[in-house]
Amino acid sequence: MKLAPTEPDVRTIVDRIDKGDIDLQPDFQRQEVWSNSKKKKLIDTVLRGWSIPPVHLVELGDGRLEVLDGQQRLAALRDFLHNKFSVDGRITPADYLVSGLHGKFYKHLDHSTRRRVDQFPIRCFRISDYNPEEPSELFYRLNQPTILTAGEQRNALFGPARQQLKELVNLFENYGNDRETLGFSNVRLAYDDVLARLLYFLEAGNFGSKSTEARISERFRSQVPFSDVIFDRARVSIHHFSQARLRAFGYRYNKASLFSWLVFASRFDGALAPDYDMISHFVDAGRVVHNAYLLPEAVSLFNNRASLRVTDVSSVVYRDFVLCYVYFHATSSDLPNSVDVQSIKRVAQVASEIVETFESIVADNVVVEYWSQTL
């Protein structure tokens, strides 16, 4: 099988598609599935003069070509030149030239811009002299899924917020937090993801703020750094957690439980240091056979909500409540002023009088929306 590189421009490619010289729908290809939003991002890339991934075309015996890889990209280019969607000038990062084209279809572009689109080069590999099974094998290899984690996606963003995140990750690892001490590594930037969420929530001051991957990534795409107050809270949180982790050797975390411990530790400011045996007390509370405050059941709720439904607001709130609840009953130390102690006492009172699951007691007596705003 031979692969010959070529660089036809967009106009040449689209003209050949229109003539039927390039087949976008061979049998092995899926239907055209890109949304208009995704198509508009491709056109935005072209208008900025950035590069797009190469296209692979297979030569057929009659001189026609069929798309092996790049179907969705070519279909988007064709649709734009056919005036089926317009330019989105609001895609970040802002570009004043593209912004001025917002809402314009291809036919409305000035001659210079239209020419720039027409002449945009498309890197292609033309496949010839192949055995029947070779193109399909190449297609399989090109399309093996590589799903980036949230941390890996945000790592590609540049800006002061991302730099602050990197500083925190380095600090976190310098404290000896690694696979051996936590139970998971940062190979796929898991620590970056957890600490990014910590910064996001600390800035919002609210667990209940919408925290989709897109919103968090948008914050790190911003050229506005986190304030010194928020950055320092995150640093202090890492310090408190790391000191407590040293006293609870052998306890294992996942991303959800680590995030909750860091959030809990962030509640303690310079005026009030936590009991660094807090994680050890938590582990011990889960081993108690019976307790009037249902501490083993509370620990079980935390563990359950750290393994299931980990990103919904109620799970984040329940885990935080449990850490505050166990800390209140298992240590002799004060809780920070940000913690709603009355809710803790109310749950403890009900737990000592009524035979119900701890989760149902929490559900009936802790207002998720209110607790989410106590950070």
Short mmCIF file of C-alpha atoms in Angstrom, two decimals:
data_model
loop_
_atom_site.label_atom_id
_atom_site.label_comp_id
_atom_site.label_asym_id
_atom_site.label_seq_id
_atom_site.Cartn_x
_atom_site.Cartn_y
_atom_site.Cartn_z
CA MET A 1 0.00 0.00 0.00
CA LYS A 2 1.35 3.42 -0.97
CA LEU A 3 0.45 6.74 0.65
CA ALA A 4 1.23 9.81 -1.43
CA PRO A 5 0.89 13.20 0.35
CA THR A 6 -0.91 15.98 -1.50
CA GLU A 7 -2.28 19.41 -0.49
CA PRO A 8 -5.29 20.41 -2.60
CA ASP A 9 -7.15 23.49 -1.47
CA VAL A 10 -10.68 23.58 -0.06
CA ARG A 11 -12.27 24.77 -3.31
CA THR A 12 -10.68 21.92 -5.29
CA ILE A 13 -11.82 19.34 -2.74
CA VAL A 14 -15.40 20.62 -2.58
CA ASP A 15 -15.67 20.85 -6.39
CA ARG A 16 -14.57 17.22 -6.67
CA ILE A 17 -17.10 16.20 -4.02
CA ASP A 18 -19.84 18.00 -5.95
CA LYS A 19 -18.83 16.25 -9.17
CA GLY A 20 -18.89 12.85 -7.49
CA ASP A 21 -15.14 12.37 -7.87
CA ILE A 22 -14.81 12.05 -4.07
CA ASP A 23 -17.26 9.78 -2.28
CA LEU A 24 -18.00 10.84 1.30
CA GLN A 25 -20.28 7.86 1.97
CA PRO A 26 -18.49 4.57 1.23
CA ASP A 27 -20.04 1.54 2.89
CA PHE A 28 -17.75 1.50 5.92
CA GLN A 29 -18.38 5.15 6.82
CA ARG A 30 -20.94 6.31 9.35
CA GLN A 31 -23.53 8.95 8.49
CA GLU A 32 -22.67 12.64 8.71
CA VAL A 33 -23.07 13.26 12.43
CA TRP A 34 -21.31 16.51 13.24
CA SER A 35 -23.50 19.18 14.81
CA ASN A 36 -23.51 22.71 13.39
CA SER A 37 -21.54 23.80 16.45
CA LYS A 38 -18.72 21.41 15.61
CA LYS A 39 -18.81 22.38 11.95
CA LYS A 40 -18.54 26.04 12.88
CA LYS A 41 -15.45 25.36 14.98
CA LEU A 42 -13.80 23.75 11.96
CA ILE A 43 -14.56 26.82 9.82
CA ASP A 44 -13.27 29.02 12.63
CA THR A 45 -10.03 27.02 12.49
CA VAL A 46 -9.80 27.59 8.74
CA LEU A 47 -10.48 31.33 9.06
CA ARG A 48 -7.71 31.64 11.66
CA GLY A 49 -5.28 29.83 9.35
CA TRP A 50 -4.68 27.04 11.82
CA SER A 51 -4.10 23.43 10.77
CA ILE A 52 -6.62 20.59 10.68
CA PRO A 53 -5.88 16.85 10.77
CA PRO A 54 -5.03 15.22 7.43
CA VAL A 55 -7.55 13.38 5.28
CA HIS A 56 -7.00 9.90 3.85
CA LEU A 57 -8.43 9.12 0.39
CA VAL A 58 -8.48 5.72 -1.31
CA GLU A 59 -8.04 5.51 -5.08
CA LEU A 60 -10.69 3.40 -6.84
CA GLY A 61 -10.24 1.62 -10.13
CA ASP A 62 -12.33 4.12 -12.09
CA GLY A 63 -10.29 7.15 -10.99
CA ARG A 64 -12.66 8.22 -8.23
CA LEU A 65 -11.63 8.58 -4.58
CA GLU A 66 -13.45 7.55 -1.45
CA VAL A 67 -12.82 9.00 1.99
CA LEU A 68 -11.14 6.62 4.41
CA ASP A 69 -10.65 9.13 7.22
CA GLY A 70 -11.83 12.75 7.38
CA GLN A 71 -15.43 12.35 6.25
CA GLN A 72 -16.92 14.71 8.84
CA ARG A 73 -14.33 17.42 8.16
CA LEU A 74 -14.88 17.33 4.41
CA ALA A 75 -18.66 17.32 4.82
CA ALA A 76 -18.42 20.40 7.05
CA LEU A 77 -16.30 22.24 4.47
CA ARG A 78 -18.76 21.28 1.72
CA ASP A 79 -21.75 22.44 3.76
CA PHE A 80 -20.14 25.79 4.52
CA LEU A 81 -19.37 26.47 0.87
CA HIS A 82 -22.97 25.47 0.11
CA ASN A 83 -24.19 28.16 2.56
CA LYS A 84 -25.83 25.69 4.96
CA PHE A 85 -24.47 27.40 8.08
CA SER A 86 -22.81 30.68 8.96
CA VAL A 87 -19.65 31.80 10.74
CA ASP A 88 -19.70 31.83 14.55
CA GLY A 89 -17.62 34.83 15.55
CA ARG A 90 -18.02 34.23 19.29
CA ILE A 91 -15.80 31.18 19.60
CA THR A 92 -13.00 31.66 22.13
CA PRO A 93 -10.28 32.78 22.19
CA ALA A 94 -11.56 35.96 20.59
CA ASP A 95 -10.20 36.89 17.17
CA TYR A 96 -11.26 40.33 15.96
CA LEU A 97 -11.13 39.32 12.29
CA VAL A 98 -13.36 36.30 12.80
CA SER A 99 -15.62 38.22 15.20
CA GLY A 100 -16.37 40.68 12.42
CA LEU A 101 -17.67 37.81 10.28
CA HIS A 102 -20.21 36.59 12.83
CA GLY A 103 -23.45 35.42 11.25
CA LYS A 104 -22.17 35.62 7.68
CA PHE A 105 -22.66 32.77 5.23
CA TYR A 106 -19.99 31.88 2.70
CA LYS A 107 -21.79 33.80 -0.04
CA HIS A 108 -21.73 36.97 2.09
CA LEU A 109 -17.98 36.92 2.77
CA ASP A 110 -15.85 39.61 1.13
CA HIS A 111 -13.75 38.42 -1.79
CA SER A 112 -10.50 38.38 0.19
CA THR A 113 -11.94 36.21 2.98
CA ARG A 114 -13.69 33.90 0.54
CA ARG A 115 -10.43 33.47 -1.35
CA ARG A 116 -8.65 32.65 1.92
CA VAL A 117 -11.18 29.89 2.61
CA ASP A 118 -11.04 28.57 -0.96
CA GLN A 119 -7.25 28.40 -0.93
CA PHE A 120 -6.88 26.86 2.53
CA PRO A 121 -4.72 23.72 1.99
CA ILE A 122 -6.05 20.33 3.05
CA ARG A 123 -3.32 17.84 3.83
CA CYS A 124 -4.32 14.57 2.15
CA PHE A 125 -2.82 11.12 1.82
CA ARG A 126 -3.81 9.42 -1.40
CA ILE A 127 -3.78 5.63 -1.00
CA SER A 128 -2.98 3.39 -3.94
CA ASP A 129 -1.49 -0.03 -4.76
CA TYR A 130 -3.14 -1.65 -1.77
CA ASN A 131 -4.26 -5.14 -0.88
CA PRO A 132 -8.03 -5.36 -0.18
CA GLU A 133 -7.63 -5.64 3.59
CA GLU A 134 -5.09 -2.83 4.03
CA PRO A 135 -7.31 0.29 3.86
CA SER A 136 -9.75 -1.15 6.42
CA GLU A 137 -6.87 -1.97 8.76
CA LEU A 138 -5.56 1.58 8.42
CA PHE A 139 -9.06 2.94 9.07
CA TYR A 140 -9.26 0.86 12.25
CA ARG A 141 -5.91 2.10 13.47
CA LEU A 142 -6.69 5.74 12.69
CA ASN A 143 -9.99 5.56 14.54
CA GLN A 144 -9.09 3.63 17.66
CA PRO A 145 -10.61 5.79 20.40
CA THR A 146 -8.28 7.90 22.48
CA ILE A 147 -10.51 9.59 25.01
CA LEU A 148 -8.75 12.40 26.82
CA THR A 149 -9.45 12.86 30.50
CA ALA A 150 -10.70 16.23 31.73
CA GLY A 151 -7.25 16.96 33.15
CA GLU A 152 -5.58 16.11 29.84
CA GLN A 153 -7.95 18.36 27.92
CA ARG A 154 -7.38 21.32 30.26
CA ASN A 155 -3.63 20.75 30.16
CA ALA A 156 -3.69 22.00 26.56
CA LEU A 157 -5.05 25.39 27.67
CA PHE A 158 -2.70 28.28 28.30
CA GLY A 159 -3.15 31.12 30.74
CA PRO A 160 -2.41 32.28 34.29
CA ALA A 161 -5.08 30.04 35.84
CA ARG A 162 -3.51 26.95 34.28
CA GLN A 163 -0.08 28.05 35.54
CA GLN A 164 -1.49 28.41 39.06
CA LEU A 165 -2.93 24.93 38.76
CA LYS A 166 0.48 23.54 37.76
CA GLU A 167 2.05 25.17 40.82
CA LEU A 168 -0.54 23.53 43.06
CA VAL A 169 -0.02 20.13 41.45
CA ASN A 170 3.73 20.42 42.01
CA LEU A 171 3.12 21.40 45.62
CA PHE A 172 0.70 18.49 46.06
CA GLU A 173 3.25 15.99 44.72
CA ASN A 174 6.11 17.52 46.71
CA TYR A 175 4.16 16.67 49.86
CA GLY A 176 4.54 13.02 48.90
CA ASN A 177 1.10 12.51 47.45
CA ASP A 178 1.48 9.80 44.81
CA ARG A 179 0.23 6.36 43.79
CA GLU A 180 1.84 4.69 46.80
CA THR A 181 0.34 7.04 49.38
CA LEU A 182 -3.01 7.82 47.73
CA GLY A 183 -3.86 4.73 45.71
CA PHE A 184 -3.83 6.38 42.27
CA SER A 185 -1.30 8.35 40.25
CA ASN A 186 -1.25 11.47 38.13
CA VAL A 187 -0.38 9.58 34.95
CA ARG A 188 -3.49 10.93 33.20
CA LEU A 189 -3.50 14.22 35.14
CA ALA A 190 -6.00 13.06 37.74
CA TYR A 191 -4.47 15.37 40.38
CA ASP A 192 -4.75 18.28 37.94
CA ASP A 193 -8.44 17.53 37.51
CA VAL A 194 -9.13 17.33 41.27
CA LEU A 195 -7.25 20.54 42.04
CA ALA A 196 -8.87 22.35 39.11
CA ARG A 197 -12.26 21.51 40.60
CA LEU A 198 -11.10 22.65 44.03
CA LEU A 199 -10.08 26.05 42.64
CA TYR A 200 -13.32 26.34 40.69
CA PHE A 201 -15.52 25.61 43.70
CA LEU A 202 -13.48 27.78 46.07
CA GLU A 203 -13.86 30.72 43.70
CA ALA A 204 -17.59 30.08 43.31
CA GLY A 205 -17.97 29.56 47.07
CA ASN A 206 -20.69 27.13 46.20
CA PHE A 207 -20.83 23.37 45.56
CA GLY A 208 -24.06 23.93 43.68
CA SER A 209 -22.57 26.13 40.98
CA LYS A 210 -22.77 24.52 37.57
CA SER A 211 -19.52 22.63 37.20
CA THR A 212 -19.69 20.87 33.88
CA GLU A 213 -16.38 20.05 32.21
CA ALA A 214 -17.05 22.82 29.69
CA ARG A 215 -17.57 25.46 32.40
CA ILE A 216 -14.44 24.44 34.31
CA SER A 217 -12.39 24.40 31.12
CA GLU A 218 -13.77 27.81 30.16
CA ARG A 219 -12.53 29.17 33.49
CA PHE A 220 -9.04 27.85 32.83
CA ARG A 221 -9.10 29.20 29.29
CA SER A 222 -9.64 32.65 30.75
CA GLN A 223 -6.70 35.02 31.01
CA VAL A 224 -7.82 36.03 34.51
CA PRO A 225 -5.89 34.30 37.32
CA PHE A 226 -7.49 33.08 40.51
CA SER A 227 -7.21 35.65 43.28
CA ASP A 228 -4.45 35.37 45.86
CA VAL A 229 -7.06 34.53 48.48
CA ILE A 230 -8.41 31.56 46.51
CA PHE A 231 -4.92 30.36 45.54
CA ASP A 232 -3.75 30.55 49.16
CA ARG A 233 -6.82 28.65 50.36
CA ALA A 234 -5.99 25.88 47.92
CA ARG A 235 -2.36 25.79 49.11
CA VAL A 236 -3.42 25.64 52.76
CA SER A 237 -5.90 22.89 51.91
CA ILE A 238 -3.12 20.81 50.33
CA HIS A 239 -0.95 21.35 53.40
CA HIS A 240 -3.69 20.34 55.86
CA PHE A 241 -4.70 17.29 53.85
CA SER A 242 -1.11 16.13 53.41
CA GLN A 243 -0.38 16.40 57.12
CA ALA A 244 -3.51 14.41 57.93
CA ARG A 245 -2.74 11.82 55.27
CA LEU A 246 0.63 11.13 56.87
CA ARG A 247 -1.18 10.02 60.04
CA ALA A 248 -3.57 7.68 58.24
CA PHE A 249 -1.12 5.39 56.48
CA GLY A 250 -2.74 2.81 54.25
CA TYR A 251 -6.04 4.62 53.65
CA ARG A 252 -6.83 4.73 49.94
CA TYR A 253 -8.55 7.50 47.98
CA ASN A 254 -10.15 7.98 44.59
CA LYS A 255 -10.67 11.30 42.82
CA ALA A 256 -14.03 11.91 44.47
CA SER A 257 -12.90 11.20 48.03
CA LEU A 258 -9.67 13.15 47.57
CA PHE A 259 -11.63 16.13 46.29
CA SER A 260 -13.92 16.03 49.34
CA TRP A 261 -11.03 15.83 51.78
CA LEU A 262 -9.37 18.81 50.12
CA VAL A 263 -12.61 20.80 50.24
CA PHE A 264 -13.05 19.94 53.91
CA ALA A 265 -9.44 20.92 54.66
CA SER A 266 -9.93 24.22 52.82
CA ARG A 267 -12.50 25.25 55.43
CA PHE A 268 -9.72 25.71 57.99
CA ASP A 269 -8.00 29.07 57.70
CA GLY A 270 -4.98 30.47 59.50
CA ALA A 271 -6.94 31.12 62.68
CA LEU A 272 -8.06 27.51 63.10
CA ALA A 273 -5.94 24.49 62.23
CA PRO A 274 -7.60 21.09 61.88
CA ASP A 275 -6.95 18.04 63.96
CA TYR A 276 -4.41 16.26 61.77
CA ASP A 277 -5.74 12.93 63.02
CA MET A 278 -9.00 13.68 61.22
CA ILE A 279 -8.55 11.00 58.55
CA SER A 280 -7.50 8.43 61.15
CA HIS A 281 -10.57 9.28 63.23
CA PHE A 282 -12.73 8.92 60.12
CA VAL A 283 -11.29 5.47 59.37
CA ASP A 284 -11.78 4.39 62.99
CA ALA A 285 -15.37 5.65 62.98
CA GLY A 286 -16.16 3.31 60.11
CA ARG A 287 -14.98 0.33 62.13
CA VAL A 288 -17.17 0.93 65.18
CA VAL A 289 -19.73 -1.85 65.70
CA HIS A 290 -22.44 0.44 67.08
CA ASN A 291 -22.64 4.15 67.66
CA ALA A 292 -25.53 6.32 68.80
CA TYR A 293 -24.70 8.88 66.12
CA LEU A 294 -24.54 6.22 63.36
CA LEU A 295 -20.95 7.09 62.54
CA PRO A 296 -20.27 3.76 60.73
CA GLU A 297 -23.34 4.40 58.60
CA ALA A 298 -22.11 7.94 57.92
CA VAL A 299 -18.74 6.63 56.73
CA SER A 300 -20.56 4.08 54.57
CA LEU A 301 -22.61 6.88 52.99
CA PHE A 302 -19.42 8.79 52.21
CA ASN A 303 -17.83 5.76 50.59
CA ASN A 304 -20.95 5.03 48.57
CA ARG A 305 -21.22 8.60 47.33
CA ALA A 306 -17.51 8.56 46.47
CA SER A 307 -17.97 5.59 44.15
CA LEU A 308 -21.44 6.25 42.68
CA ARG A 309 -23.01 9.47 41.33
CA VAL A 310 -19.82 11.23 42.27
CA THR A 311 -20.28 14.48 40.36
CA ASP A 312 -23.88 15.43 41.12
CA VAL A 313 -24.38 18.21 43.62
CA SER A 314 -26.10 16.06 46.24
CA SER A 315 -23.21 13.58 46.31
CA VAL A 316 -20.65 16.36 46.76
CA VAL A 317 -22.77 17.87 49.54
CA TYR A 318 -23.43 14.56 51.29
CA ARG A 319 -19.73 13.69 51.31
CA ASP A 320 -18.84 17.09 52.72
CA PHE A 321 -21.57 16.86 55.33
CA VAL A 322 -20.36 13.42 56.43
CA LEU A 323 -16.78 14.65 56.87
CA CYS A 324 -18.02 17.54 59.00
CA TYR A 325 -20.40 15.25 60.91
CA VAL A 326 -17.78 12.61 61.74
CA TYR A 327 -15.19 15.25 62.60
CA PHE A 328 -17.64 16.89 65.00
CA HIS A 329 -18.42 13.64 66.84
CA ALA A 330 -15.07 11.82 66.60
CA THR A 331 -12.69 14.61 67.60
CA SER A 332 -12.58 17.15 70.37
CA SER A 333 -11.71 19.96 67.98
CA ASP A 334 -13.82 22.87 66.82
CA LEU A 335 -15.25 23.08 63.33
CA PRO A 336 -14.74 26.21 61.21
CA ASN A 337 -17.43 28.89 61.34
CA SER A 338 -18.43 28.08 57.76
CA VAL A 339 -19.88 24.74 58.87
CA ASP A 340 -23.58 24.63 59.76
CA VAL A 341 -23.24 22.91 63.14
CA GLN A 342 -26.98 23.11 63.78
CA SER A 343 -27.64 20.77 60.86
CA ILE A 344 -25.08 18.35 62.29
CA LYS A 345 -26.75 18.43 65.71
CA ARG A 346 -30.19 17.98 64.16
CA VAL A 347 -29.09 14.91 62.22
CA ALA A 348 -27.38 13.49 65.31
CA GLN A 349 -30.56 13.97 67.37
CA VAL A 350 -32.73 12.22 64.82
CA ALA A 351 -30.15 9.44 64.43
CA SER A 352 -30.28 8.71 68.16
CA GLU A 353 -34.09 8.51 68.26
CA ILE A 354 -35.38 7.12 64.95
CA VAL A 355 -34.49 3.87 63.24
CA GLU A 356 -33.83 4.98 59.69
CA THR A 357 -30.94 4.76 57.29
CA PHE A 358 -28.40 7.49 57.80
CA GLU A 359 -28.81 8.58 54.20
CA SER A 360 -32.55 9.08 54.60
CA ILE A 361 -31.95 11.10 57.78
CA VAL A 362 -29.50 13.33 55.94
CA ALA A 363 -31.88 13.68 53.02
CA ASP A 364 -34.69 14.81 55.36
CA ASN A 365 -32.62 17.18 57.48
CA VAL A 366 -29.90 18.69 55.30
CA VAL A 367 -30.90 21.19 52.65
CA VAL A 368 -28.58 20.50 49.75
CA GLU A 369 -28.91 23.98 48.24
CA TYR A 370 -28.16 25.67 51.57
CA TRP A 371 -25.25 23.42 52.53
CA SER A 372 -23.71 23.83 49.07
CA GLN A 373 -23.35 27.55 49.76
CA THR A 374 -21.40 27.19 53.03
CA LEU A 375 -17.98 26.83 51.43
#
